[in-house]
JSON list of C-alpha atoms in Angstrom, two decimals:
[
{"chain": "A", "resi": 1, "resn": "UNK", "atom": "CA", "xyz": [117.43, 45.40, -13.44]},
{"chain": "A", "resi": 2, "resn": "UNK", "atom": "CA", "xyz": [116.18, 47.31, -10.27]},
{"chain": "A", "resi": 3, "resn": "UNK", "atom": "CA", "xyz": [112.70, 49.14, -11.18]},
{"chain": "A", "resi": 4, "resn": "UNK", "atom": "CA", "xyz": [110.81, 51.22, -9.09]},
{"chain": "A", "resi": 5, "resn": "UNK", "atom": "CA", "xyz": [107.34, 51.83, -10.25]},
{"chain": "A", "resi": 6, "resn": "UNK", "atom": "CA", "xyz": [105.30, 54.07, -8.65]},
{"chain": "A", "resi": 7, "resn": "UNK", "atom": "CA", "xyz": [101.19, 54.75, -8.89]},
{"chain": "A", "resi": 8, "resn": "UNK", "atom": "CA", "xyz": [99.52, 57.44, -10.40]},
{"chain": "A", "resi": 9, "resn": "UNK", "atom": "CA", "xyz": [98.83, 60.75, -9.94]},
{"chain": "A", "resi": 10, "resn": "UNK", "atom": "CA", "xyz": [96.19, 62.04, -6.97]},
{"chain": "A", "resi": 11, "resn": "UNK", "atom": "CA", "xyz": [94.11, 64.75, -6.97]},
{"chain": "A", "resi": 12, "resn": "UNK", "atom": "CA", "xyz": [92.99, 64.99, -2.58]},
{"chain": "A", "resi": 13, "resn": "UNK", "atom": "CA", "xyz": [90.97, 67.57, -0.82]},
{"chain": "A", "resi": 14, "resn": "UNK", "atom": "CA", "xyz": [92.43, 69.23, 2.25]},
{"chain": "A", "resi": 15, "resn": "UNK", "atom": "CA", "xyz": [91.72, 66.68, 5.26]},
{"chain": "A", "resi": 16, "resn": "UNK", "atom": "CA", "xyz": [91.69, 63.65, 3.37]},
{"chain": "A", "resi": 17, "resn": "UNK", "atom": "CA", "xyz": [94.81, 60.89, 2.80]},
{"chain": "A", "resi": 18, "resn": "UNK", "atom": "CA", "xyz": [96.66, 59.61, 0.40]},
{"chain": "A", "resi": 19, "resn": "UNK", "atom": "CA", "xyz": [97.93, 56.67, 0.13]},
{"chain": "A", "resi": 20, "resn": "UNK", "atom": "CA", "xyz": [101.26, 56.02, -2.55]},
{"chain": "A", "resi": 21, "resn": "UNK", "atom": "CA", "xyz": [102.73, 52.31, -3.89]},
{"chain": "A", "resi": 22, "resn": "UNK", "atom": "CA", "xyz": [106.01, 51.68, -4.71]},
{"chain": "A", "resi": 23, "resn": "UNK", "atom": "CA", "xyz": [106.15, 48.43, -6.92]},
{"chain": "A", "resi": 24, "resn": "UNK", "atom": "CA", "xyz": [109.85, 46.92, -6.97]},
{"chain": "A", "resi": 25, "resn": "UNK", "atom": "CA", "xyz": [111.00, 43.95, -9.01]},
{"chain": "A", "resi": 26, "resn": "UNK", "atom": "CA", "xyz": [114.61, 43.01, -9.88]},
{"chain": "A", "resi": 27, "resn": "UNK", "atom": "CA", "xyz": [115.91, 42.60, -6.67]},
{"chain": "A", "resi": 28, "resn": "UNK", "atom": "CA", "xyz": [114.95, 40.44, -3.29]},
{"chain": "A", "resi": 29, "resn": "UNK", "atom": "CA", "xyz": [112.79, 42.73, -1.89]},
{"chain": "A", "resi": 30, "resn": "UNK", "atom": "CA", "xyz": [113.27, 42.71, 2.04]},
{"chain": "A", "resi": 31, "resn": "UNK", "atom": "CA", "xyz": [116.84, 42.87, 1.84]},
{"chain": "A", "resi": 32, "resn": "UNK", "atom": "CA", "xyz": [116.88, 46.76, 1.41]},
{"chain": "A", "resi": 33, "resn": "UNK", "atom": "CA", "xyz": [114.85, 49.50, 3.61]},
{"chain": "A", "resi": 34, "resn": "UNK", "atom": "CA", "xyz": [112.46, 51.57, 1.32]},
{"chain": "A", "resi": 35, "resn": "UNK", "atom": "CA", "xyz": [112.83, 55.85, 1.76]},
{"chain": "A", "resi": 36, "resn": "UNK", "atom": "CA", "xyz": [110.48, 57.90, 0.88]},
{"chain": "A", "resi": 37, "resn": "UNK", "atom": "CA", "xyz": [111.54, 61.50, 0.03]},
{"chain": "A", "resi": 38, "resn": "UNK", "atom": "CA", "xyz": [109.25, 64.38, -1.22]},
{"chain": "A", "resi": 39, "resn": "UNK", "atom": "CA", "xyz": [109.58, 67.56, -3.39]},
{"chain": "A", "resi": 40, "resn": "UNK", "atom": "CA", "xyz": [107.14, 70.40, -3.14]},
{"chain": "A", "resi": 41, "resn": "UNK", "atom": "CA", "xyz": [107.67, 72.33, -6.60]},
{"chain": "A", "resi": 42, "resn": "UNK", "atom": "CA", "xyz": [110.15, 74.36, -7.10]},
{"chain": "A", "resi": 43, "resn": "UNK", "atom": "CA", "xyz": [111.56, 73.40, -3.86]},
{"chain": "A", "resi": 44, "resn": "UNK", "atom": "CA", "xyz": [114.42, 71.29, -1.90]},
{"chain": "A", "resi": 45, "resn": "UNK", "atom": "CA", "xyz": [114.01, 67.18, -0.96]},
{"chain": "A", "resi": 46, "resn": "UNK", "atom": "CA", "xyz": [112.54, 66.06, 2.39]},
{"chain": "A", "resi": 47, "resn": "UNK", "atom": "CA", "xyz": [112.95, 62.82, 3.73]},
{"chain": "A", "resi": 48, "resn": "UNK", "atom": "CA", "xyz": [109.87, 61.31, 5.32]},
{"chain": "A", "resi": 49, "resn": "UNK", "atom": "CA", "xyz": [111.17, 58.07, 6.72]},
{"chain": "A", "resi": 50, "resn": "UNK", "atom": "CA", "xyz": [111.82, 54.55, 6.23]},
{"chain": "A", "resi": 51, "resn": "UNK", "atom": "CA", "xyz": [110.47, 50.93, 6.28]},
{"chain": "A", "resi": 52, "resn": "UNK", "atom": "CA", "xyz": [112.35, 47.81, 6.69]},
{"chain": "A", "resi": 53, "resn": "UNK", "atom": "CA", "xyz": [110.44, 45.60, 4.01]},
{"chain": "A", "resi": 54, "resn": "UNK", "atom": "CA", "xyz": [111.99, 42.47, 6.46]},
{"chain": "A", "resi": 55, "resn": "UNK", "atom": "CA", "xyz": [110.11, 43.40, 9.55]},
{"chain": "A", "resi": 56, "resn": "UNK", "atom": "CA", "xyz": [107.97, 46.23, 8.40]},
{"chain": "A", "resi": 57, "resn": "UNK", "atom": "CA", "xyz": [109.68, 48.48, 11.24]},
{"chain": "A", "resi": 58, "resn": "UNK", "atom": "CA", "xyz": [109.64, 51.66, 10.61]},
{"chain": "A", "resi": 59, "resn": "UNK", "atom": "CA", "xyz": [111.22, 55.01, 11.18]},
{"chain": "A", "resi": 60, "resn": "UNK", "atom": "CA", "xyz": [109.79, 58.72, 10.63]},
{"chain": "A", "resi": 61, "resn": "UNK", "atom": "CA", "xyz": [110.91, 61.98, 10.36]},
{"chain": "A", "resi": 62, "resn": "UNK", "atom": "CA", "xyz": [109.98, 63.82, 13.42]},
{"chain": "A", "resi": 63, "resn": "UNK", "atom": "CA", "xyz": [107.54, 66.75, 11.06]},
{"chain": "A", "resi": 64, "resn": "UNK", "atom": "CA", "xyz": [105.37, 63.74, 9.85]},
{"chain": "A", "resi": 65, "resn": "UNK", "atom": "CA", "xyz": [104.53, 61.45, 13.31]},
{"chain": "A", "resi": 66, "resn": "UNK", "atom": "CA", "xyz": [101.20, 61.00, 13.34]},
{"chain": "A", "resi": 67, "resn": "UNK", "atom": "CA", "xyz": [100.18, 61.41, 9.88]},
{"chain": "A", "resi": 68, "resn": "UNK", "atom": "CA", "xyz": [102.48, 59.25, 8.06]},
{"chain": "A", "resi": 69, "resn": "UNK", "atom": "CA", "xyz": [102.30, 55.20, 7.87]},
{"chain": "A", "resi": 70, "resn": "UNK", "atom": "CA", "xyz": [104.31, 53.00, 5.73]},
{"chain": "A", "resi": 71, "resn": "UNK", "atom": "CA", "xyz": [103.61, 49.34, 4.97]},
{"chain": "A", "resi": 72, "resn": "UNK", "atom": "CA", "xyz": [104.50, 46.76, 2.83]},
{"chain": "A", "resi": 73, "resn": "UNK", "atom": "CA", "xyz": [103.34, 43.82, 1.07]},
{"chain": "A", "resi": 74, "resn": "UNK", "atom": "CA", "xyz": [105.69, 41.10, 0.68]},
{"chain": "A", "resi": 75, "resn": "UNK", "atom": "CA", "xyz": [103.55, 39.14, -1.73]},
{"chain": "A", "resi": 76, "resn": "UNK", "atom": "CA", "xyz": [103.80, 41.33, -4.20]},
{"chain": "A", "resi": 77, "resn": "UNK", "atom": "CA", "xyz": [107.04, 43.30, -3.89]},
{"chain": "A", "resi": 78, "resn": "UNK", "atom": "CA", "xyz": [105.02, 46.65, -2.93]},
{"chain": "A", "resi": 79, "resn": "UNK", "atom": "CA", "xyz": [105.57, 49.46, -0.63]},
{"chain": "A", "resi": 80, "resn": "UNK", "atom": "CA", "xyz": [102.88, 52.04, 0.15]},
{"chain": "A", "resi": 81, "resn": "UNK", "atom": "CA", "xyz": [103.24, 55.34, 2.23]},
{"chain": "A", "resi": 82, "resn": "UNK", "atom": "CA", "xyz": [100.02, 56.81, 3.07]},
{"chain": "A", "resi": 83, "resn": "UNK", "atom": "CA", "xyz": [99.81, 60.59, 4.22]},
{"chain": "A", "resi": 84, "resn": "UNK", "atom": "CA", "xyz": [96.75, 61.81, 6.10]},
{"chain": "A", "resi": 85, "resn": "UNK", "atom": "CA", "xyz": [95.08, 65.11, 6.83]},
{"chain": "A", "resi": 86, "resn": "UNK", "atom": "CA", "xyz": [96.43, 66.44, 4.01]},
{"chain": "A", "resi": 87, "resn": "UNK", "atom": "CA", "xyz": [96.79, 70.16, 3.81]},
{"chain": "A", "resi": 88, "resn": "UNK", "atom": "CA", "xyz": [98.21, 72.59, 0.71]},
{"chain": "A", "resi": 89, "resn": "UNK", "atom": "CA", "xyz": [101.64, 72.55, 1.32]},
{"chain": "A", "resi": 90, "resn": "UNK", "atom": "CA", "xyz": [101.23, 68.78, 0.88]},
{"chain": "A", "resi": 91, "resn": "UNK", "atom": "CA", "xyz": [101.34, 69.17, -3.00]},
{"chain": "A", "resi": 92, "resn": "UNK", "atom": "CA", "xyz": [104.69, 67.46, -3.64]},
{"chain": "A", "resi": 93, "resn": "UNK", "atom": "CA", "xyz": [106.32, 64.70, -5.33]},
{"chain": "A", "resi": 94, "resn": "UNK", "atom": "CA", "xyz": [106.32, 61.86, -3.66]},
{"chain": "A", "resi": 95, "resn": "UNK", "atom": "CA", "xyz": [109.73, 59.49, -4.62]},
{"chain": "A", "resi": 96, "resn": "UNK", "atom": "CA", "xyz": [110.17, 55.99, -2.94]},
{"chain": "A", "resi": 97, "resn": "UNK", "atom": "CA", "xyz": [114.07, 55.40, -3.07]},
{"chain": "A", "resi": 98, "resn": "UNK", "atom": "CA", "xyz": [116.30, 52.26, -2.09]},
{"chain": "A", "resi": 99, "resn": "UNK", "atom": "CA", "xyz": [119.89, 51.78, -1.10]},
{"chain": "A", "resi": 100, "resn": "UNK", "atom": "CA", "xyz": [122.51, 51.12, -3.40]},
{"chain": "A", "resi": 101, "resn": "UNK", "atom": "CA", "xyz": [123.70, 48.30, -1.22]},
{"chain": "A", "resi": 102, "resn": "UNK", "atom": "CA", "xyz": [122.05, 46.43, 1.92]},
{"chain": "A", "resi": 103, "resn": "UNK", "atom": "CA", "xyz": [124.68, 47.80, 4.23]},
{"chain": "A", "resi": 104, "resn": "UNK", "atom": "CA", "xyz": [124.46, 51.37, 3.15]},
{"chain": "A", "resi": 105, "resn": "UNK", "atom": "CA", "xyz": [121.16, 51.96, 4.64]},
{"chain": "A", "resi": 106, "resn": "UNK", "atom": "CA", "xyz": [120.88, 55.74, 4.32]},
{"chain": "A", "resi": 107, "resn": "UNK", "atom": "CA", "xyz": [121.50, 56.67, 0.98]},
{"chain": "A", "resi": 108, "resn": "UNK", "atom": "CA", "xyz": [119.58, 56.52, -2.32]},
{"chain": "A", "resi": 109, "resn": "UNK", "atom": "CA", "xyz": [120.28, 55.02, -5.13]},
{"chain": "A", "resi": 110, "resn": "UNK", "atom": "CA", "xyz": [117.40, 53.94, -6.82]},
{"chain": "A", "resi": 111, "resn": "UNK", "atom": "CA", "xyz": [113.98, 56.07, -7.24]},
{"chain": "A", "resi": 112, "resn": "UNK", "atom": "CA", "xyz": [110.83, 55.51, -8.44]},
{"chain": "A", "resi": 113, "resn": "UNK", "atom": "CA", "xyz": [109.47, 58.00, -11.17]},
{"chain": "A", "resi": 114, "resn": "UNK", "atom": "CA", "xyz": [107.86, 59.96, -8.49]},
{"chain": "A", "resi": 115, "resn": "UNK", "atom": "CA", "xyz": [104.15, 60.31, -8.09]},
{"chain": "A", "resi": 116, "resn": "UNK", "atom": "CA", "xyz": [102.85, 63.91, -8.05]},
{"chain": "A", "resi": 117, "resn": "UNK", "atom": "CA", "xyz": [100.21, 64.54, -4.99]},
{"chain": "A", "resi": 118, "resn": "UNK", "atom": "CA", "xyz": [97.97, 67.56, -5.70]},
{"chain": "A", "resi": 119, "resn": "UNK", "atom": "CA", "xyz": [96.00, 68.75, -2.82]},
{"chain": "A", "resi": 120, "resn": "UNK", "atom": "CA", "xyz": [93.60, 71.42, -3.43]},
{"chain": "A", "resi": 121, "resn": "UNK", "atom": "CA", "xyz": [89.92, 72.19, -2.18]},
{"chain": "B", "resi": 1, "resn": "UNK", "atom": "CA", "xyz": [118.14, 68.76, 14.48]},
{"chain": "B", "resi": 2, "resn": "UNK", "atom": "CA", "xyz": [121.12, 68.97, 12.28]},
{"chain": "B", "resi": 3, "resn": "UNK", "atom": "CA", "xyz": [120.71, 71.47, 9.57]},
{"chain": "B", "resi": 4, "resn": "UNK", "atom": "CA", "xyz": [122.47, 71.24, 6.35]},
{"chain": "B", "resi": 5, "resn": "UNK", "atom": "CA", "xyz": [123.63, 74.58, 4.75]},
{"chain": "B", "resi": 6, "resn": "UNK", "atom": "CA", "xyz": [125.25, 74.45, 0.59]},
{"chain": "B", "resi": 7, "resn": "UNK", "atom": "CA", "xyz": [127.29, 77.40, -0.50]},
{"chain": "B", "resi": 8, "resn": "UNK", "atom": "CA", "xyz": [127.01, 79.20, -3.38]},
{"chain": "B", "resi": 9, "resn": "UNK", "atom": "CA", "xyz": [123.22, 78.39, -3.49]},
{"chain": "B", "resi": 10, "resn": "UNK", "atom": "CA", "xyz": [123.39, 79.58, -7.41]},
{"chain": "B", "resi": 11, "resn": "UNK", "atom": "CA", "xyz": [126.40, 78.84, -9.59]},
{"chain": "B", "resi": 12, "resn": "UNK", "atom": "CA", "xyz": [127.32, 80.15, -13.09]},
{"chain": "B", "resi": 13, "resn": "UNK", "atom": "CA", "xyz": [129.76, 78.48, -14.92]},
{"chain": "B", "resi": 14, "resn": "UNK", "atom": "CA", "xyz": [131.11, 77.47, -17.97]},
{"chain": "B", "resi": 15, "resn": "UNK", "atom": "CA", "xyz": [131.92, 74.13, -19.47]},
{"chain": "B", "resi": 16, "resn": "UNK", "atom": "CA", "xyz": [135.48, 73.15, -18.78]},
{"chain": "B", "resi": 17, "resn": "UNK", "atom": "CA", "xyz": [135.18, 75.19, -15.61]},
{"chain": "B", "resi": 18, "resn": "UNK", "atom": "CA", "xyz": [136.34, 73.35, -12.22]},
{"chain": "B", "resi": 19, "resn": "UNK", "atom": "CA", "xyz": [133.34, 73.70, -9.75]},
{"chain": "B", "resi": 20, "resn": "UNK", "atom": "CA", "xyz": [133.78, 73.54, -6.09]},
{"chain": "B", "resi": 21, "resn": "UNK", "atom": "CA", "xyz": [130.06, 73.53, -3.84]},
{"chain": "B", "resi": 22, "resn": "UNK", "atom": "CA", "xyz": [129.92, 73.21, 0.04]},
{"chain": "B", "resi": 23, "resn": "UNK", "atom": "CA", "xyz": [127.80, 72.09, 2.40]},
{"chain": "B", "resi": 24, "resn": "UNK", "atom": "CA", "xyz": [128.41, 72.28, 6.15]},
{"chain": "B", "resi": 25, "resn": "UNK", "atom": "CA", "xyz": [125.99, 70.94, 9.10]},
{"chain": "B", "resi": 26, "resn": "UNK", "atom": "CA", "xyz": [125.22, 72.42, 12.33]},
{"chain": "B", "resi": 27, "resn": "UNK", "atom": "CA", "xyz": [126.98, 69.76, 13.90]},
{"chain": "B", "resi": 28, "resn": "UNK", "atom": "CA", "xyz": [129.55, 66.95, 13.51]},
{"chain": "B", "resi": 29, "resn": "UNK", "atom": "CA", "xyz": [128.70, 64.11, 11.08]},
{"chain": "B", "resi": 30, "resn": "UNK", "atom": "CA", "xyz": [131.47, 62.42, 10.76]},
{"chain": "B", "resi": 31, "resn": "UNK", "atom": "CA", "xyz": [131.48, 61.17, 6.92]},
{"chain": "B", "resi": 32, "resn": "UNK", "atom": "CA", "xyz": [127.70, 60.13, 6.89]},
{"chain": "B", "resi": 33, "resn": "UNK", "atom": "CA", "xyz": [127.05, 62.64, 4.03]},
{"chain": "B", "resi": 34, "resn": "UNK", "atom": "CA", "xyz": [126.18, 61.89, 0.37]},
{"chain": "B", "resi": 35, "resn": "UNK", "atom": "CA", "xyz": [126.00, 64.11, -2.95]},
{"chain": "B", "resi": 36, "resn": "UNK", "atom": "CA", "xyz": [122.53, 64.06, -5.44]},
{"chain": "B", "resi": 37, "resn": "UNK", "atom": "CA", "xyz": [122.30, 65.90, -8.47]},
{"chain": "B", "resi": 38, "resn": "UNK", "atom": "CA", "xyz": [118.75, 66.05, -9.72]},
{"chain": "B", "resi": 39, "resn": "UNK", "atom": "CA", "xyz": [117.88, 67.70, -13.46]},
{"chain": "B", "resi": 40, "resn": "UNK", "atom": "CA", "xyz": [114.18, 69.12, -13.79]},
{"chain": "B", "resi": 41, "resn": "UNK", "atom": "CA", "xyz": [111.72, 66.47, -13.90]},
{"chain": "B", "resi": 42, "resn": "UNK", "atom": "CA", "xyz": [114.05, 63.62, -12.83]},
{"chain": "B", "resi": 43, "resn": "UNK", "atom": "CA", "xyz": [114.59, 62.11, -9.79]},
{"chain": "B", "resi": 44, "resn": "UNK", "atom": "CA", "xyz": [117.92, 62.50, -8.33]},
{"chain": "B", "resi": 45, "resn": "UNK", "atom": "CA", "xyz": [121.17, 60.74, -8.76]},
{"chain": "B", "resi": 46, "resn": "UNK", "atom": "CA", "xyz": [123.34, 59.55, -6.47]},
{"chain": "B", "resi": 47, "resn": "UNK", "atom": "CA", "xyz": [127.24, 60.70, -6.65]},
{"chain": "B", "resi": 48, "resn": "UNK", "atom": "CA", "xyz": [129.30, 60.22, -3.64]},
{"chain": "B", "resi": 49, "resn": "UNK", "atom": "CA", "xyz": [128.19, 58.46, -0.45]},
{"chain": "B", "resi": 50, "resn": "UNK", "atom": "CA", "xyz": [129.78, 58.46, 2.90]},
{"chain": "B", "resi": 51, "resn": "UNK", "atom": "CA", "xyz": [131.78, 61.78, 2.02]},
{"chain": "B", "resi": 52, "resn": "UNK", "atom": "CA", "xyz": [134.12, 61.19, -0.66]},
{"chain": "B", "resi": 53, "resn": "UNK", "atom": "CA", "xyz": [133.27, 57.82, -2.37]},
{"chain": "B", "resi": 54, "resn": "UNK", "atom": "CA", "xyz": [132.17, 57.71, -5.68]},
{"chain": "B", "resi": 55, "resn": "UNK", "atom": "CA", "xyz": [129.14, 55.68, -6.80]},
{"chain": "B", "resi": 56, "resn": "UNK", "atom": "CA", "xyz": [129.41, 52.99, -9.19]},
{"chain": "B", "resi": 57, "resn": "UNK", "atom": "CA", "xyz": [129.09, 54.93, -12.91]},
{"chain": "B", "resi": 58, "resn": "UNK", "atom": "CA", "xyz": [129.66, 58.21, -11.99]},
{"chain": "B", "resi": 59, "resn": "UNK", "atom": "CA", "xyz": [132.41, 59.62, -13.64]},
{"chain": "B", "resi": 60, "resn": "UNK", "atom": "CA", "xyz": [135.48, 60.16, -12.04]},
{"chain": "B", "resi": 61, "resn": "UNK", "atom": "CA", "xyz": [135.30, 64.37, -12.84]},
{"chain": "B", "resi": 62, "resn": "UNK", "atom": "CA", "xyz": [133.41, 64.33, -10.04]},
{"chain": "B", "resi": 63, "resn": "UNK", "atom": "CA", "xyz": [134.71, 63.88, -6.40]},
{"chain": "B", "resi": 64, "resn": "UNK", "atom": "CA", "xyz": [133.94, 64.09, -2.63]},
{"chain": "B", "resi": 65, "resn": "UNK", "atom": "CA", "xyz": [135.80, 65.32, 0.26]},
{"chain": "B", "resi": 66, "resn": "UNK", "atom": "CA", "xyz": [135.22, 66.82, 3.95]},
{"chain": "B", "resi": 67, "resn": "UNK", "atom": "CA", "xyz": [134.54, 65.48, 7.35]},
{"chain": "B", "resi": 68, "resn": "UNK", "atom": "CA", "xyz": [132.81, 66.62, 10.31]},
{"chain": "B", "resi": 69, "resn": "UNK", "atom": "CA", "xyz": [130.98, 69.78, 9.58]},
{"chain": "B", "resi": 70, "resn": "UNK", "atom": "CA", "xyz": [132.56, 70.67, 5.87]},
{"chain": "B", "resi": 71, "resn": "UNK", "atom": "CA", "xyz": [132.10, 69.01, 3.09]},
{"chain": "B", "resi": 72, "resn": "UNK", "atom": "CA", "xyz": [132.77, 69.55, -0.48]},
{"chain": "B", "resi": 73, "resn": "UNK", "atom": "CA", "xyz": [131.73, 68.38, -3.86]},
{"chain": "B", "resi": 74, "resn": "UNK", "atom": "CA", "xyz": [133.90, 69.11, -7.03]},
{"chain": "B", "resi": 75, "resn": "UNK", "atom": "CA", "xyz": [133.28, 68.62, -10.63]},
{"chain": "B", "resi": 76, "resn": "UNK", "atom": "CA", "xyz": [137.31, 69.19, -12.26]},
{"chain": "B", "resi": 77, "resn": "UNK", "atom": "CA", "xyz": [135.89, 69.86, -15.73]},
{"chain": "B", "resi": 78, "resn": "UNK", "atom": "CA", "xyz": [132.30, 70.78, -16.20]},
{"chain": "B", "resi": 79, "resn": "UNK", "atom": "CA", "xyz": [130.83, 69.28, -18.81]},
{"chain": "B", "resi": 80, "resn": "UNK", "atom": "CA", "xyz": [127.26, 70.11, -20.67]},
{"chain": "B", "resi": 81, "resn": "UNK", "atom": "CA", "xyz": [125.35, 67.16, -18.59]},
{"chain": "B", "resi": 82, "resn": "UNK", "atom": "CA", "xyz": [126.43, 68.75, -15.30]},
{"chain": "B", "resi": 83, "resn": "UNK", "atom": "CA", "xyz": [123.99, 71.31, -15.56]},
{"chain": "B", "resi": 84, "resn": "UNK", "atom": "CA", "xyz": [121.79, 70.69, -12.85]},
{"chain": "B", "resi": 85, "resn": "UNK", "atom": "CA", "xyz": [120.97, 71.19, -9.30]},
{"chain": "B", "resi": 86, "resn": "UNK", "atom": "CA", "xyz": [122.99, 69.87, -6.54]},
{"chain": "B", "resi": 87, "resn": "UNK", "atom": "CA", "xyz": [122.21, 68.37, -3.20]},
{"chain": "B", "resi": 88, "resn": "UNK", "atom": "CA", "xyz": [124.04, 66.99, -0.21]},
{"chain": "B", "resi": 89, "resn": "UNK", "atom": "CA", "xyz": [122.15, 64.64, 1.92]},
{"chain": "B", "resi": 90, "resn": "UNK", "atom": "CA", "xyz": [123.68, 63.96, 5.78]},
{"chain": "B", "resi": 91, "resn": "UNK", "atom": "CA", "xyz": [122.48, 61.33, 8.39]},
{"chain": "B", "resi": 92, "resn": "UNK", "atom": "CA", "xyz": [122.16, 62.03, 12.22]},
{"chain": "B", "resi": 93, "resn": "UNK", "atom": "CA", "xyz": [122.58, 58.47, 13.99]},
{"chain": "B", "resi": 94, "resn": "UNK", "atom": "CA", "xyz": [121.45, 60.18, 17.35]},
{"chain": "B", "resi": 95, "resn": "UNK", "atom": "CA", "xyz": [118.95, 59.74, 19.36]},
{"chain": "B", "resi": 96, "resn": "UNK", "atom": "CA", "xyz": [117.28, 57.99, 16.10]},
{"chain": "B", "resi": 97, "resn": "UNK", "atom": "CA", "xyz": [118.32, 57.96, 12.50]},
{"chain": "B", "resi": 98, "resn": "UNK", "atom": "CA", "xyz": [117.70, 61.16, 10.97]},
{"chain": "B", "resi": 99, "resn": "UNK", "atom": "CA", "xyz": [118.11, 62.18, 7.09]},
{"chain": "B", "resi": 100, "resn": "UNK", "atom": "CA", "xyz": [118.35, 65.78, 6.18]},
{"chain": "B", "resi": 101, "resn": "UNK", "atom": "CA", "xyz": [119.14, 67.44, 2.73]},
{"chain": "B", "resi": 102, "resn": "UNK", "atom": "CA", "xyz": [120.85, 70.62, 1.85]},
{"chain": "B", "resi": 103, "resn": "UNK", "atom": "CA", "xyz": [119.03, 73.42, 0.36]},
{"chain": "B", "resi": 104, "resn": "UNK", "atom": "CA", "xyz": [120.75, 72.35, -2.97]},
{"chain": "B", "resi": 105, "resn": "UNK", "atom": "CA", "xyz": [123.21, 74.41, -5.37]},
{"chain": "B", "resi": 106, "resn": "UNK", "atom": "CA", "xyz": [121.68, 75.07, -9.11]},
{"chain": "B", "resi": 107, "resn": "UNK", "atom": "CA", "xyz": [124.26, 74.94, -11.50]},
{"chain": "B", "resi": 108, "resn": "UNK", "atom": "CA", "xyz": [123.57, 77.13, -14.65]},
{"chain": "B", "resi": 109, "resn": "UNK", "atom": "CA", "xyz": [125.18, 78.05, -18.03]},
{"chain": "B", "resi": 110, "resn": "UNK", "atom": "CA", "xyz": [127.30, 81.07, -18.11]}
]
């Protein structure tokens, strides 16, 4: 079955990065693009952007150029997305996700268990 | 950028209830929109995609329908699961792929 596993929590300082894996087995890895949505608490979902696990391109949401770089690591089935200069209103959730199908690209269907990023001085 | 905005933003209702919840974008979409329900502490689950097709599992209460800039979300007979919050999720092809969500819909218990 598809999995999703996700590391553990961070605690980060404002200023510093973070960088999140998302550990996927039960499925051929670079056939599906890897999202990576966020949830601060309390609050709404906010997609961050994309990698094709195939070619590593990427694509990311306009608020997070510059600060936001996601690899992968074919070897091992593993996609990270690493956030830097982090500030406060960083403290989110941080969810990889996956398509339910290879052709429907932009949709989520399976989610990791979501790795909670606490940034505080 | 397309913005996504879901109507009634808070919803009381009780089980058996039918449940209508809209979301309309700035601009067209054509059918590139998807429904999400999320409970507290989980991540979310995927209903419909691509409008008004339901995703493997889901149960058939629920159902998609719109096109363009309204789109709607209906649960025919609310059941004690569906208590949850509610998101739709659209994609803007143009000038690069762009995913937005809706500022969801939280379903309570009346």
């Amino acid at each position: 079955q598809v999995q999703l596993v996700q590391s553990g929590a961070e605690v980060k300082k404002p200023g510093a990065s973070v960088k999140v894996s998302c550990k996927a087995s039960g499925y051929t890895f670079t056939g599906y693009y890897m999202h990576w949505v966020r949830q601060a608490p309390g609050q709404g979902l906010e997609w961050m952007g994309w990698i094709n696990p195939n070619s590593g391109g990427t694509n990311y949401a306009q608020k997070f150029q510059g600060r936001v770089t996601m690899t992968r690591d074919t070897s091992i089935s593993t996609a990270y997305m690493e956030l830097s200069r982090l500030r406060s209103d960083d403290t989110a959730v941080y969810y990889c996700a996956r398509p339910p199908a290879p052709s429907l690209v932009y949709y989520f269907d399976y989610w990791g268990q979501g790795t909670l990023v606490t940034v505080s001085s | 950028d397309i913005q996504l905005t879901q109507s009634p933003s808070f919803l009381s209702a009780s089980v058996g209830d039918r449940v209508t919840i809209t979301c309309r974008a700035s601009q067209g979409i054509s059918s590139y929109l998807a429904w999400y329900q999320q409970k507290p502490g989980k991540a979310p689950k995927l209903l419909i995609y691509a409008a008004s097709t339901l995703q493997s599992g889901v149960p058939s209460r629920f159902s998609g329908s719109g096109s363009g800039t309204e789109f709607t979300l209906t649960i025919s007979s609310l059941q004690p699961e569906d208590f949850a919050t509610y998101y739709c999720q659209q994609l803007n092809s143009y000038p690069r792929p762009r995913i937005t969500f809706g500022p969801g819909t939280k379903v309570d218990i009346k």
